[in-house]
mmCIF file of C-alpha atoms and ligand atoms in Angstrom:
data_model
loop_
_atom_site.group_PDB
_atom_site.id
_atom_site.type_symbol
_atom_site.label_atom_id
_atom_site.label_comp_id
_atom_site.label_asym_id
_atom_site.label_seq_id
_atom_site.Cartn_x
_atom_site.Cartn_y
_atom_site.Cartn_z
ATOM 1 C CA UNK A 184 8.172 -17.038 15.301
ATOM 2 C CA UNK A 185 4.641 -17.233 13.905
ATOM 3 C CA UNK A 186 3.401 -14.143 12.038
ATOM 4 C CA UNK A 187 -0.164 -13.434 11.005
ATOM 5 C CA UNK A 188 -0.221 -11.196 7.935
ATOM 6 C CA UNK A 189 -3.621 -9.712 7.087
ATOM 7 C CA UNK A 190 -4.217 -8.749 3.463
ATOM 8 C CA UNK A 191 -1.244 -10.835 2.344
ATOM 9 C CA UNK A 192 -2.736 -11.492 -1.095
ATOM 10 C CA UNK A 193 -2.671 -7.790 -1.972
ATOM 11 C CA UNK A 194 0.155 -5.725 -3.417
ATOM 12 C CA UNK A 195 2.304 -4.829 -0.392
ATOM 13 C CA UNK A 196 1.193 -7.790 1.733
ATOM 14 C CA UNK A 197 2.293 -10.339 -0.875
ATOM 15 C CA UNK A 198 5.615 -8.543 -1.412
ATOM 16 C CA UNK A 199 6.061 -8.613 2.379
ATOM 17 C CA UNK A 200 5.336 -12.355 2.674
ATOM 18 C CA UNK A 201 7.782 -13.189 -0.155
ATOM 19 C CA UNK A 202 10.391 -10.910 1.433
ATOM 20 C CA UNK A 203 9.854 -12.350 4.915
ATOM 21 C CA UNK A 204 10.057 -16.026 3.977
ATOM 22 C CA UNK A 205 13.148 -15.383 1.864
ATOM 23 C CA UNK A 206 14.935 -13.630 4.712
ATOM 24 C CA UNK A 207 13.474 -15.565 7.669
ATOM 25 C CA UNK A 208 13.032 -19.117 6.359
ATOM 26 C CA UNK A 209 12.478 -20.556 9.854
ATOM 27 C CA UNK A 210 9.488 -18.342 10.658
ATOM 28 C CA UNK A 211 5.902 -19.415 9.993
ATOM 29 C CA UNK A 212 3.613 -17.049 8.093
ATOM 30 C CA UNK A 213 -0.198 -17.252 8.080
ATOM 31 C CA UNK A 214 -1.908 -15.089 5.469
ATOM 32 C CA UNK A 215 -5.478 -14.058 6.371
ATOM 33 C CA UNK A 216 -7.209 -12.567 3.345
ATOM 34 C CA UNK A 217 -10.763 -12.176 2.083
ATOM 35 C CA UNK A 218 -9.616 -12.139 -1.560
ATOM 36 C CA UNK A 219 -11.501 -9.020 -2.556
ATOM 37 C CA UNK A 220 -11.031 -7.688 -6.094
ATOM 38 C CA UNK A 221 -7.514 -6.643 -4.971
ATOM 39 C CA UNK A 222 -6.468 -9.980 -3.452
ATOM 40 C CA UNK A 223 -4.705 -12.446 -5.726
ATOM 41 C CA UNK A 224 -3.141 -15.727 -4.622
ATOM 42 C CA UNK A 225 -1.120 -15.833 -7.865
ATOM 43 C CA UNK A 226 1.154 -13.270 -6.205
ATOM 44 C CA UNK A 227 2.204 -15.989 -3.755
ATOM 45 C CA UNK A 228 2.826 -18.871 -6.163
ATOM 46 C CA UNK A 229 6.494 -18.909 -5.182
ATOM 47 C CA UNK A 230 5.651 -19.887 -1.570
ATOM 48 C CA UNK A 231 2.489 -21.943 -2.156
ATOM 49 C CA UNK A 232 4.242 -25.221 -1.356
ATOM 50 C CA UNK A 233 6.403 -23.832 1.446
ATOM 51 C CA UNK A 234 5.581 -25.746 4.677
ATOM 52 C CA UNK A 235 6.160 -22.516 6.627
ATOM 53 C CA UNK A 236 3.405 -20.674 4.781
ATOM 54 C CA UNK A 237 -0.344 -21.118 5.004
ATOM 55 C CA UNK A 238 -3.343 -19.302 3.591
ATOM 56 C CA UNK A 239 -6.420 -18.657 5.744
ATOM 57 C CA UNK A 240 -9.433 -17.451 3.777
ATOM 58 C CA UNK A 241 -11.606 -14.974 5.677
ATOM 59 C CA UNK A 242 -12.764 -11.510 6.580
ATOM 60 C CA UNK A 243 -11.017 -9.463 9.270
ATOM 61 C CA UNK A 244 -14.446 -8.124 10.288
ATOM 62 C CA UNK A 245 -15.478 -11.567 11.576
ATOM 63 C CA UNK A 246 -14.337 -12.164 15.142
ATOM 64 C CA UNK A 247 -14.675 -15.973 15.038
ATOM 65 C CA UNK A 248 -12.492 -16.195 11.910
ATOM 66 C CA UNK A 249 -9.849 -13.859 13.269
ATOM 67 C CA UNK A 250 -9.912 -15.813 16.546
ATOM 68 C CA UNK A 251 -8.979 -19.025 14.700
ATOM 69 C CA UNK A 252 -6.412 -17.362 12.450
ATOM 70 C CA UNK A 253 -4.666 -15.828 15.464
ATOM 71 C CA UNK A 254 -4.099 -19.076 17.357
ATOM 72 C CA UNK A 255 -0.520 -19.233 18.686
ATOM 73 C CA UNK A 256 0.480 -16.168 16.718
ATOM 74 C CA UNK A 257 3.380 -14.078 18.067
ATOM 75 C CA UNK A 258 3.202 -11.092 15.736
ATOM 76 C CA UNK A 259 0.414 -9.541 13.631
ATOM 77 C CA UNK A 260 1.276 -7.392 10.606
ATOM 78 C CA UNK A 261 -1.946 -5.736 9.525
ATOM 79 C CA UNK A 262 -2.141 -4.718 5.848
ATOM 80 C CA UNK A 263 -5.737 -5.718 5.026
ATOM 81 C CA UNK A 264 -7.706 -2.714 3.826
ATOM 82 C CA UNK A 265 -9.639 -1.171 1.039
ATOM 83 C CA UNK A 266 -6.794 0.879 -0.400
ATOM 84 C CA UNK A 267 -7.866 2.910 -3.442
ATOM 85 C CA UNK A 268 -8.880 6.558 -3.000
ATOM 86 C CA UNK A 269 -11.004 6.709 -6.181
ATOM 87 C CA UNK A 270 -13.039 3.663 -5.117
ATOM 88 C CA UNK A 271 -13.588 5.276 -1.700
ATOM 89 C CA UNK A 272 -15.086 8.283 -3.482
ATOM 90 C CA UNK A 273 -17.411 6.024 -5.486
ATOM 91 C CA UNK A 274 -18.506 4.010 -2.426
ATOM 92 C CA UNK A 275 -17.157 4.838 1.056
ATOM 93 C CA UNK A 276 -19.116 2.300 3.134
ATOM 94 C CA UNK A 277 -16.887 -0.750 2.636
ATOM 95 C CA UNK A 278 -13.870 1.420 3.569
ATOM 96 C CA UNK A 279 -15.381 2.179 6.957
ATOM 97 C CA UNK A 280 -16.329 -1.456 7.518
ATOM 98 C CA UNK A 281 -12.987 -3.029 6.596
ATOM 99 C CA UNK A 282 -10.547 -0.321 7.581
ATOM 100 C CA UNK A 283 -12.155 0.838 10.841
ATOM 101 C CA UNK A 284 -14.343 -2.017 12.121
ATOM 102 C CA UNK A 285 -12.045 -4.737 10.765
ATOM 103 C CA UNK A 286 -9.075 -3.174 12.543
ATOM 104 C CA UNK A 287 -11.025 -3.062 15.817
ATOM 105 C CA UNK A 288 -11.902 -6.769 15.515
ATOM 106 C CA UNK A 289 -8.215 -7.571 15.009
ATOM 107 C CA UNK A 290 -7.180 -5.429 17.992
ATOM 108 C CA UNK A 291 -9.706 -7.180 20.239
ATOM 109 C CA UNK A 292 -8.472 -10.625 19.194
ATOM 110 C CA UNK A 293 -4.837 -9.543 19.507
ATOM 111 C CA UNK A 294 -5.522 -8.652 23.139
ATOM 112 C CA UNK A 295 -7.266 -11.966 23.743
ATOM 113 C CA UNK A 296 -4.414 -13.935 22.176
ATOM 114 C CA UNK A 297 -1.792 -11.841 23.995
ATOM 115 C CA UNK A 298 0.238 -11.259 20.825
ATOM 116 C CA UNK A 299 3.721 -9.902 21.423
ATOM 117 C CA UNK A 300 3.385 -7.280 18.688
ATOM 118 C CA UNK A 301 0.596 -5.775 16.614
ATOM 119 C CA UNK A 302 2.067 -3.800 13.719
ATOM 120 C CA UNK A 303 -0.424 -1.589 11.911
ATOM 121 C CA UNK A 304 0.264 -0.426 8.341
ATOM 122 C CA UNK A 305 -1.035 3.048 7.668
ATOM 123 C CA UNK A 306 -0.538 5.801 5.147
ATOM 124 C CA UNK A 307 0.857 9.320 4.886
ATOM 125 C CA UNK A 308 -2.567 10.364 3.507
ATOM 126 C CA UNK A 309 -3.964 10.693 7.050
ATOM 127 C CA UNK A 310 -2.008 13.959 7.389
ATOM 128 C CA UNK A 311 -3.875 15.641 4.531
ATOM 129 C CA UNK A 312 -2.418 17.860 1.852
ATOM 130 C CA UNK A 313 0.716 20.035 1.708
ATOM 131 C CA UNK A 314 1.041 23.086 -0.527
ATOM 132 C CA UNK A 315 3.347 22.884 -3.546
ATOM 133 C CA UNK A 316 5.379 25.907 -2.495
ATOM 134 C CA UNK A 317 5.561 24.777 1.157
ATOM 135 C CA UNK A 318 8.952 23.240 2.055
ATOM 136 C CA UNK A 319 7.531 21.288 5.023
ATOM 137 C CA UNK A 320 7.050 17.521 5.198
ATOM 138 C CA UNK A 321 4.847 15.213 7.286
ATOM 139 C CA UNK A 322 6.338 13.907 10.545
ATOM 140 C CA UNK A 323 4.895 11.959 13.468
ATOM 141 C CA UNK A 324 3.775 15.174 15.190
ATOM 142 C CA UNK A 325 1.826 16.451 12.155
ATOM 143 C CA UNK A 326 -1.881 16.750 13.088
ATOM 144 C CA UNK A 327 -4.241 14.385 11.311
ATOM 145 C CA UNK A 328 -6.305 15.981 8.531
ATOM 146 C CA UNK A 329 -7.696 13.196 6.293
ATOM 147 C CA UNK A 330 -9.619 14.488 3.277
ATOM 148 C CA UNK A 331 -10.956 11.417 1.448
ATOM 149 C CA UNK A 332 -13.178 8.598 2.757
ATOM 150 C CA UNK A 333 -10.131 6.298 2.332
ATOM 151 C CA UNK A 334 -7.772 8.437 4.405
ATOM 152 C CA UNK A 335 -10.512 9.169 6.964
ATOM 153 C CA UNK A 336 -11.047 5.428 7.439
ATOM 154 C CA UNK A 337 -7.298 4.838 7.815
ATOM 155 C CA UNK A 338 -7.126 7.722 10.323
ATOM 156 C CA UNK A 339 -9.947 6.111 12.319
ATOM 157 C CA UNK A 340 -8.028 2.834 12.376
ATOM 158 C CA UNK A 341 -4.817 4.577 13.482
ATOM 159 C CA UNK A 342 -6.580 6.210 16.435
ATOM 160 C CA UNK A 343 -8.071 2.869 17.476
ATOM 161 C CA UNK A 344 -4.658 1.182 17.320
ATOM 162 C CA UNK A 345 -3.118 3.852 19.556
ATOM 163 C CA UNK A 346 -6.091 3.676 21.925
ATOM 164 C CA UNK A 347 -5.531 -0.077 22.418
ATOM 165 C CA UNK A 348 -1.929 0.696 23.399
ATOM 166 C CA UNK A 349 -2.844 3.476 25.821
ATOM 167 C CA UNK A 350 -5.954 1.881 27.320
ATOM 168 C CA UNK A 351 -5.208 -1.838 27.299
ATOM 169 C CA UNK A 352 -1.425 -1.948 26.912
ATOM 170 C CA UNK A 353 -1.524 -3.841 23.600
ATOM 171 C CA UNK A 354 2.079 -3.839 22.297
ATOM 172 C CA UNK A 355 1.625 -1.950 19.049
ATOM 173 C CA UNK A 356 3.846 -0.256 16.515
ATOM 174 C CA UNK A 357 2.596 1.702 13.539
ATOM 175 C CA UNK A 358 3.864 3.057 10.235
ATOM 176 C CA UNK A 359 2.584 5.763 7.902
ATOM 177 C CA UNK A 360 4.107 5.131 4.511
ATOM 178 C CA UNK A 361 4.252 7.087 1.261
ATOM 179 C CA UNK A 362 3.001 5.828 -2.156
ATOM 180 C CA UNK A 363 4.475 2.435 -3.065
ATOM 181 C CA UNK A 364 5.138 0.980 -6.506
ATOM 182 C CA UNK A 365 6.571 -2.311 -7.763
ATOM 183 C CA UNK A 366 5.523 -5.817 -8.825
ATOM 184 C CA UNK A 367 1.997 -7.137 -8.102
ATOM 185 C CA UNK A 368 0.433 -3.673 -7.733
ATOM 186 C CA UNK A 369 -3.199 -3.814 -8.827
ATOM 187 C CA UNK A 370 -3.440 -1.845 -12.125
ATOM 188 C CA UNK A 371 -5.731 0.844 -10.698
ATOM 189 C CA UNK A 372 -2.949 2.937 -9.104
ATOM 190 C CA UNK A 373 -1.105 5.596 -11.130
ATOM 191 C CA UNK A 374 2.144 3.765 -12.009
ATOM 192 C CA UNK A 375 0.678 0.279 -12.561
ATOM 193 C CA UNK A 376 -2.243 1.754 -14.525
ATOM 194 C CA UNK A 377 0.067 3.853 -16.717
ATOM 195 C CA UNK A 378 2.427 0.969 -17.550
ATOM 196 C CA UNK A 379 -0.358 -1.518 -18.327
ATOM 197 C CA UNK A 380 -2.341 1.022 -20.371
ATOM 198 C CA UNK A 381 0.738 1.712 -22.501
ATOM 199 C CA UNK A 382 1.328 -2.019 -22.939
ATOM 200 C CA UNK A 383 -2.254 -2.219 -24.246
ATOM 201 C CA UNK A 384 -1.701 0.783 -26.545
ATOM 202 C CA UNK A 385 -4.089 2.938 -24.469
ATOM 203 C CA UNK A 386 -3.678 6.487 -23.180
ATOM 204 C CA UNK A 387 -2.882 7.395 -19.569
ATOM 205 C CA UNK A 388 -5.568 9.396 -17.712
ATOM 206 C CA UNK A 389 -4.011 12.283 -15.754
ATOM 207 C CA UNK A 390 -6.221 14.008 -13.207
ATOM 208 C CA UNK A 391 -6.499 17.807 -13.318
ATOM 209 C CA UNK A 392 -3.294 19.669 -14.220
ATOM 210 C CA UNK A 393 -1.051 16.697 -13.362
ATOM 211 C CA UNK A 394 1.010 18.818 -10.964
ATOM 212 C CA UNK A 395 0.167 16.729 -7.885
ATOM 213 C CA UNK A 396 3.170 15.452 -5.953
ATOM 214 C CA UNK A 397 3.644 12.057 -4.293
ATOM 215 C CA UNK A 398 6.648 10.594 -2.431
ATOM 216 C CA UNK A 399 7.252 7.350 -4.379
ATOM 217 C CA UNK A 400 8.829 4.386 -2.578
ATOM 218 C CA UNK A 401 9.804 1.017 -4.053
ATOM 219 C CA UNK A 402 7.787 -1.662 -2.261
ATOM 220 C CA UNK A 403 10.826 -3.657 -1.095
ATOM 221 C CA UNK A 404 12.057 -0.631 0.848
ATOM 222 C CA UNK A 405 8.692 -0.594 2.647
ATOM 223 C CA UNK A 406 8.983 -4.316 3.484
ATOM 224 C CA UNK A 407 12.481 -3.779 4.895
ATOM 225 C CA UNK A 408 11.235 -0.869 7.004
ATOM 226 C CA UNK A 409 8.578 -3.102 8.584
ATOM 227 C CA UNK A 410 11.218 -5.769 9.225
ATOM 228 C CA UNK A 411 13.430 -3.184 10.953
ATOM 229 C CA UNK A 412 10.524 -2.058 13.151
ATOM 230 C CA UNK A 413 9.592 -5.627 14.103
ATOM 231 C CA UNK A 414 13.215 -6.162 15.166
ATOM 232 C CA UNK A 415 14.120 -2.847 16.720
ATOM 233 C CA UNK A 416 11.027 -0.620 16.917
ATOM 234 C CA UNK A 417 9.883 0.758 20.262
ATOM 235 C CA UNK A 418 6.456 -0.384 21.481
ATOM 236 C CA UNK A 419 3.825 2.335 21.174
ATOM 237 C CA UNK A 420 5.789 4.252 18.517
ATOM 238 C CA UNK A 421 4.791 5.494 15.101
ATOM 239 C CA UNK A 422 7.361 5.673 12.307
ATOM 240 C CA UNK A 423 6.957 7.509 9.000
ATOM 241 C CA UNK A 424 8.398 5.897 5.871
ATOM 242 C CA UNK A 425 9.285 7.780 2.695
ATOM 243 C CA UNK A 426 11.750 7.946 -0.152
ATOM 244 C CA UNK A 427 14.945 9.750 -1.169
ATOM 245 C CA UNK A 428 13.624 10.950 -4.501
ATOM 246 C CA UNK A 429 13.578 14.559 -5.515
ATOM 247 C CA UNK A 430 9.988 15.782 -5.432
ATOM 248 C CA UNK A 431 8.270 14.876 -8.690
ATOM 249 C CA UNK A 432 4.802 15.663 -9.922
ATOM 250 C CA UNK A 433 2.588 13.103 -11.648
ATOM 251 C CA UNK A 434 3.396 14.470 -15.107
ATOM 252 C CA UNK A 435 7.117 14.036 -14.508
ATOM 253 C CA UNK A 436 6.542 10.439 -13.367
ATOM 254 C CA UNK A 437 4.426 9.743 -16.443
ATOM 255 C CA UNK A 438 6.986 11.340 -18.783
ATOM 256 C CA UNK A 439 9.639 8.997 -17.397
ATOM 257 C CA UNK A 440 7.374 6.005 -18.004
ATOM 258 C CA UNK A 441 6.680 7.196 -21.565
ATOM 259 C CA UNK A 442 10.414 7.625 -22.198
ATOM 260 C CA UNK A 443 11.370 4.200 -20.798
ATOM 261 C CA UNK A 444 8.585 2.573 -22.829
ATOM 262 C CA UNK A 445 9.435 4.429 -26.053
ATOM 263 C CA UNK A 446 6.104 6.309 -26.287
ATOM 264 C CA UNK A 447 5.358 9.981 -26.940
ATOM 265 C CA UNK A 448 3.178 12.453 -25.059
ATOM 266 C CA UNK A 449 0.159 11.765 -27.270
ATOM 267 C CA UNK A 450 -0.427 8.902 -24.854
ATOM 268 C CA UNK A 451 -1.346 11.386 -22.097
ATOM 269 C CA UNK A 452 -4.982 12.359 -21.645
ATOM 270 C CA UNK A 453 -5.915 15.043 -19.114
ATOM 271 C CA UNK A 454 -9.196 14.103 -17.450
ATOM 272 C CA UNK A 455 -11.529 15.483 -14.797
ATOM 273 C CA UNK A 456 -9.791 15.944 -11.457
ATOM 274 C CA UNK A 457 -10.256 13.666 -8.438
ATOM 275 C CA UNK A 458 -12.636 15.411 -5.989
ATOM 276 C CA UNK A 459 -10.747 16.702 -2.936
ATOM 277 C CA UNK A 460 -7.429 15.761 -4.591
ATOM 278 C CA UNK A 461 -4.528 16.194 -2.125
ATOM 279 C CA UNK A 462 -1.928 18.457 -3.767
ATOM 280 C CA UNK A 463 1.298 17.206 -2.285
ATOM 281 C CA UNK A 464 2.625 14.519 0.061
ATOM 282 C CA UNK A 465 6.187 14.546 1.405
ATOM 283 C CA UNK A 466 7.485 12.417 4.239
ATOM 284 C CA UNK A 467 10.186 13.251 6.776
ATOM 285 C CA UNK A 468 11.618 9.815 7.636
ATOM 286 C CA UNK A 469 14.496 11.060 9.819
ATOM 287 C CA UNK A 470 13.012 9.450 12.967
ATOM 288 C CA UNK A 471 13.141 5.859 11.693
ATOM 289 C CA UNK A 472 16.672 6.465 10.378
ATOM 290 C CA UNK A 473 17.944 8.048 13.592
ATOM 291 C CA UNK A 474 16.249 5.690 16.049
ATOM 292 C CA UNK A 475 16.479 2.291 14.337
ATOM 293 C CA UNK A 476 18.677 2.767 11.278
ATOM 294 C CA UNK A 477 16.323 2.294 8.292
ATOM 295 C CA UNK A 478 16.693 4.293 5.101
ATOM 296 C CA UNK A 479 15.457 3.702 1.546
ATOM 297 C CA UNK A 480 17.999 1.867 -0.623
ATOM 298 C CA UNK A 481 16.477 1.832 -4.095
ATOM 299 C CA UNK A 482 16.769 4.480 -6.809
ATOM 300 C CA UNK A 483 13.470 5.620 -8.328
ATOM 301 C CA UNK A 484 14.554 5.412 -11.966
ATOM 302 C CA UNK A 485 16.163 2.011 -11.657
ATOM 303 C CA UNK A 486 13.206 0.423 -9.865
ATOM 304 C CA UNK A 487 10.739 2.157 -12.177
ATOM 305 C CA UNK A 488 12.504 0.480 -15.123
ATOM 306 C CA UNK A 489 12.448 -2.859 -13.249
ATOM 307 C CA UNK A 490 8.729 -2.404 -12.592
ATOM 308 C CA UNK A 491 8.067 -1.711 -16.296
ATOM 309 C CA UNK A 492 10.011 -4.870 -17.103
ATOM 310 C CA UNK A 493 8.005 -6.876 -14.549
ATOM 311 C CA UNK A 494 4.660 -5.809 -16.071
ATOM 312 C CA UNK A 495 6.023 -6.459 -19.555
ATOM 313 C CA UNK A 496 7.044 -9.996 -18.604
ATOM 314 C CA UNK A 497 3.901 -10.719 -16.570
ATOM 315 C CA UNK A 498 1.220 -9.787 -19.044
ATOM 316 C CA UNK A 499 -0.907 -12.810 -18.086
ATOM 317 C CA UNK A 500 -1.061 -11.605 -14.482
ATOM 318 C CA UNK A 501 -2.474 -8.133 -15.223
ATOM 319 C CA UNK A 502 -4.480 -9.105 -18.318
ATOM 320 C CA UNK A 503 -6.507 -11.569 -16.240
ATOM 321 C CA UNK A 504 -7.249 -8.722 -13.797
ATOM 322 C CA UNK A 505 -8.097 -6.210 -16.488
ATOM 323 C CA UNK A 506 -10.543 -8.629 -18.089
ATOM 324 C CA UNK A 507 -12.594 -9.121 -14.932
ATOM 325 C CA UNK A 508 -14.552 -6.767 -12.612
ATOM 326 C CA UNK A 509 -11.928 -4.154 -13.473
ATOM 327 C CA UNK A 510 -13.610 -3.403 -16.815
ATOM 328 C CA UNK A 511 -16.731 -2.115 -15.071
ATOM 329 C CA UNK A 512 -14.743 -0.053 -12.597
ATOM 330 C CA UNK A 513 -12.601 1.440 -15.391
ATOM 331 C CA UNK A 514 -15.636 2.479 -17.375
ATOM 332 C CA UNK A 515 -17.258 4.098 -14.343
ATOM 333 C CA UNK A 516 -14.060 5.945 -13.453
ATOM 334 C CA UNK A 517 -12.683 6.900 -16.880
ATOM 335 C CA UNK A 518 -15.452 6.477 -19.447
ATOM 336 C CA UNK A 519 -14.101 5.546 -22.884
ATOM 337 C CA UNK A 520 -10.363 6.359 -22.513
HETATM 338 P P1 NAD B 49 -4.301 -3.826 -1.861
HETATM 339 O O1 NAD B 49 -5.610 -3.192 -2.139
HETATM 340 O O2 NAD B 49 -3.415 -4.204 -2.987
HETATM 341 O O3 NAD B 49 -4.538 -5.155 -0.999
HETATM 342 C C1 NAD B 49 -5.428 -5.217 0.076
HETATM 343 C C2 NAD B 49 -5.562 -6.671 0.506
HETATM 344 O O4 NAD B 49 -6.435 -6.736 1.633
HETATM 345 C C3 NAD B 49 -6.184 -7.583 -0.579
HETATM 346 O O5 NAD B 49 -5.486 -8.797 -0.658
HETATM 347 C C4 NAD B 49 -7.608 -7.803 -0.079
HETATM 348 O O6 NAD B 49 -8.174 -9.029 -0.500
HETATM 349 C C5 NAD B 49 -7.393 -7.772 1.427
HETATM 350 N N1 NAD B 49 -8.627 -7.421 2.147
HETATM 351 C C6 NAD B 49 -9.452 -6.364 1.899
HETATM 352 N N2 NAD B 49 -10.500 -6.401 2.744
HETATM 353 C C7 NAD B 49 -10.318 -7.472 3.562
HETATM 354 C C8 NAD B 49 -11.048 -8.011 4.657
HETATM 355 N N3 NAD B 49 -12.202 -7.461 5.064
HETATM 356 N N4 NAD B 49 -10.566 -9.105 5.272
HETATM 357 C C9 NAD B 49 -9.416 -9.688 4.846
HETATM 358 N N5 NAD B 49 -8.682 -9.230 3.835
HETATM 359 C C10 NAD B 49 -9.129 -8.132 3.192
HETATM 360 O O7 NAD B 49 -3.578 -2.845 -0.847
HETATM 361 P P2 NAD B 49 -2.031 -2.419 -0.758
HETATM 362 O O8 NAD B 49 -1.772 -1.347 -1.723
HETATM 363 O O9 NAD B 49 -1.198 -3.638 -0.730
HETATM 364 O O10 NAD B 49 -2.041 -1.747 0.695
HETATM 365 C C11 NAD B 49 -1.843 -2.554 1.845
HETATM 366 C C12 NAD B 49 -1.890 -1.669 3.084
HETATM 367 O O11 NAD B 49 -0.891 -0.657 2.998
HETATM 368 C C13 NAD B 49 -3.219 -0.937 3.262
HETATM 369 O O12 NAD B 49 -3.514 -0.921 4.639
HETATM 370 C C14 NAD B 49 -2.935 0.475 2.758
HETATM 371 O O13 NAD B 49 -3.758 1.406 3.404
HETATM 372 C C15 NAD B 49 -1.479 0.628 3.158
HETATM 373 N N6 NAD B 49 -0.660 1.539 2.339
HETATM 374 C C16 NAD B 49 -0.629 1.381 0.977
HETATM 375 C C17 NAD B 49 0.202 2.197 0.214
HETATM 376 C C18 NAD B 49 0.292 2.054 -1.287
HETATM 377 O O14 NAD B 49 0.928 2.882 -1.930
HETATM 378 N N7 NAD B 49 -0.300 1.046 -1.891
HETATM 379 C C19 NAD B 49 0.983 3.168 0.856
HETATM 380 C C20 NAD B 49 0.900 3.309 2.242
HETATM 381 C C21 NAD B 49 0.095 2.466 2.984
HETATM 382 O O1 DAU B 50 0.295 7.958 -0.016
HETATM 383 C C1 DAU B 50 0.012 6.609 0.264
HETATM 384 C C2 DAU B 50 -1.196 6.172 -0.528
HETATM 385 O O2 DAU B 50 -0.776 6.063 -1.885
HETATM 386 C C3 DAU B 50 -1.809 4.858 -0.059
HETATM 387 O O3 DAU B 50 -2.304 5.015 1.231
HETATM 388 C C4 DAU B 50 -2.935 4.421 -0.986
HETATM 389 O O4 DAU B 50 -3.389 3.136 -0.613
HETATM 390 C C5 DAU B 50 -2.420 4.374 -2.409
HETATM 391 O O5 DAU B 50 -3.485 4.083 -3.288
HETATM 392 C C6 DAU B 50 -1.773 5.704 -2.788
HETATM 393 O O6 DAU B 50 -2.775 6.763 -2.887
HETATM 394 P P1 DAU B 50 -2.724 7.866 -4.040
HETATM 395 O O7 DAU B 50 -4.046 8.455 -4.174
HETATM 396 O O8 DAU B 50 -1.559 8.775 -3.834
HETATM 397 O O9 DAU B 50 -2.330 6.886 -5.276
HETATM 398 P P2 DAU B 50 -2.886 6.807 -6.762
HETATM 399 O O10 DAU B 50 -1.981 5.887 -7.504
HETATM 400 O O11 DAU B 50 -4.342 6.551 -6.811
HETATM 401 O O12 DAU B 50 -2.649 8.292 -7.304
HETATM 402 C C7 DAU B 50 -1.337 8.850 -7.348
HETATM 403 C C8 DAU B 50 -1.453 10.218 -7.973
HETATM 404 O O13 DAU B 50 -1.814 10.076 -9.358
HETATM 405 C C9 DAU B 50 -2.543 11.087 -7.374
HETATM 406 O O14 DAU B 50 -2.141 12.443 -7.418
HETATM 407 C C10 DAU B 50 -3.744 10.883 -8.315
HETATM 408 C C11 DAU B 50 -3.058 10.709 -9.659
HETATM 409 N N1 DAU B 50 -3.774 9.843 -10.625
HETATM 410 C C12 DAU B 50 -4.146 8.594 -10.238
HETATM 411 C C13 DAU B 50 -4.820 7.749 -11.089
HETATM 412 C C14 DAU B 50 -5.261 6.386 -10.644
HETATM 413 C C15 DAU B 50 -4.025 10.293 -11.922
HETATM 414 O O15 DAU B 50 -3.649 11.425 -12.290
HETATM 415 N N2 DAU B 50 -4.672 9.460 -12.766
HETATM 416 C C16 DAU B 50 -5.110 8.214 -12.407
HETATM 417 O O16 DAU B 50 -5.736 7.521 -13.256
#
């Protein structure tokens, strides 16, 4: 089988490619990536020389490039996106271009190339915000209510993907996943930022009161969920992916990181809140478990410790990132912290 992975040089995409080639050594993987600030081919060093892997440099918004990259492809797994909420607040336009228009270009080419499956990676953020005291969770019947330019652009893409199934019969599947963490996560997201700041002896910026809740999933569990859907998922279906952890607010997550890294709470700095900050996400993943047998396998604390160890051992990887364009972004977002 030949798989086209878009955005395979990013955090989840690169974890997925490494996972796929390890578990399906006879398949061929093409990685189409524009190498934005978030794309990093170092993530894929392990498979660089693998004859069943190839890298295709390009933008998903360009039809002629996607056309070439999709030649003889059986399955598309579409990760490529602008993925950071705070950057979408600073500058929404690239989010609309890549996440909405780029997805439409891919859908058009997928139809032309008659791919057997187009799997679209989306997020639980499209459903909006739950209240802290509300026991309910997101499921695949929850109405869309995106509240940031990022989640609005992902919602737009999701609707387009479904419309290509309904209107043109493109064989799609889709997932809306909770917050991921693990190796190769760009150090702008809460967990990777917190760990790398502590390794540099810097404080961790916490937005608002820190009582915001996310449903944290170890990235390998996400990769295995996609694998399960490619094998057993029903065409046209959407599956939600989440974790088994007890609900935890950001402060609790950060306190665990401080404890595992031997630091005290003086390393926490409360900063101005994110505009439109979604209070709580929680995912009901009973459908994917009941229908195709996936459930998360990894414990939060164990994989959090492994993630801290990974960043500790791979200082070169994140230091190179933090020395580049990142410096400017950090200053704009956090000032002098
Ligand atoms: P990331 O920002 O780490 O990586 C995105 C990748 O896409 C990069 O390699 C980048 O170079 C590439 N890319 C961006 N624009 C492109 C373009 N125009 N053409 C080609 N490539 C382009 O993102 P991530 O955290 O790995 O997220 C991957 C996907 O998963 C996204 O669609 C995101 O919305 C979704 N998602 C992420 C999370 C999470 O917690 N990170 C959770 C749920 C869903
Ligand atoms: O829910 C899935 C989504 O998870 C994905 O679709 C997104 O691509 C991914 O970025 C992530 O979005 P979040 O906004 O939930 O992740 P982030 O790591 O940016 O923030 C997690 C929580 O931590 C959120 O409540 C904001 C807070 N936060 C974040 C940063 C970067 C802080 O308090 N301080 C920070 O410096």
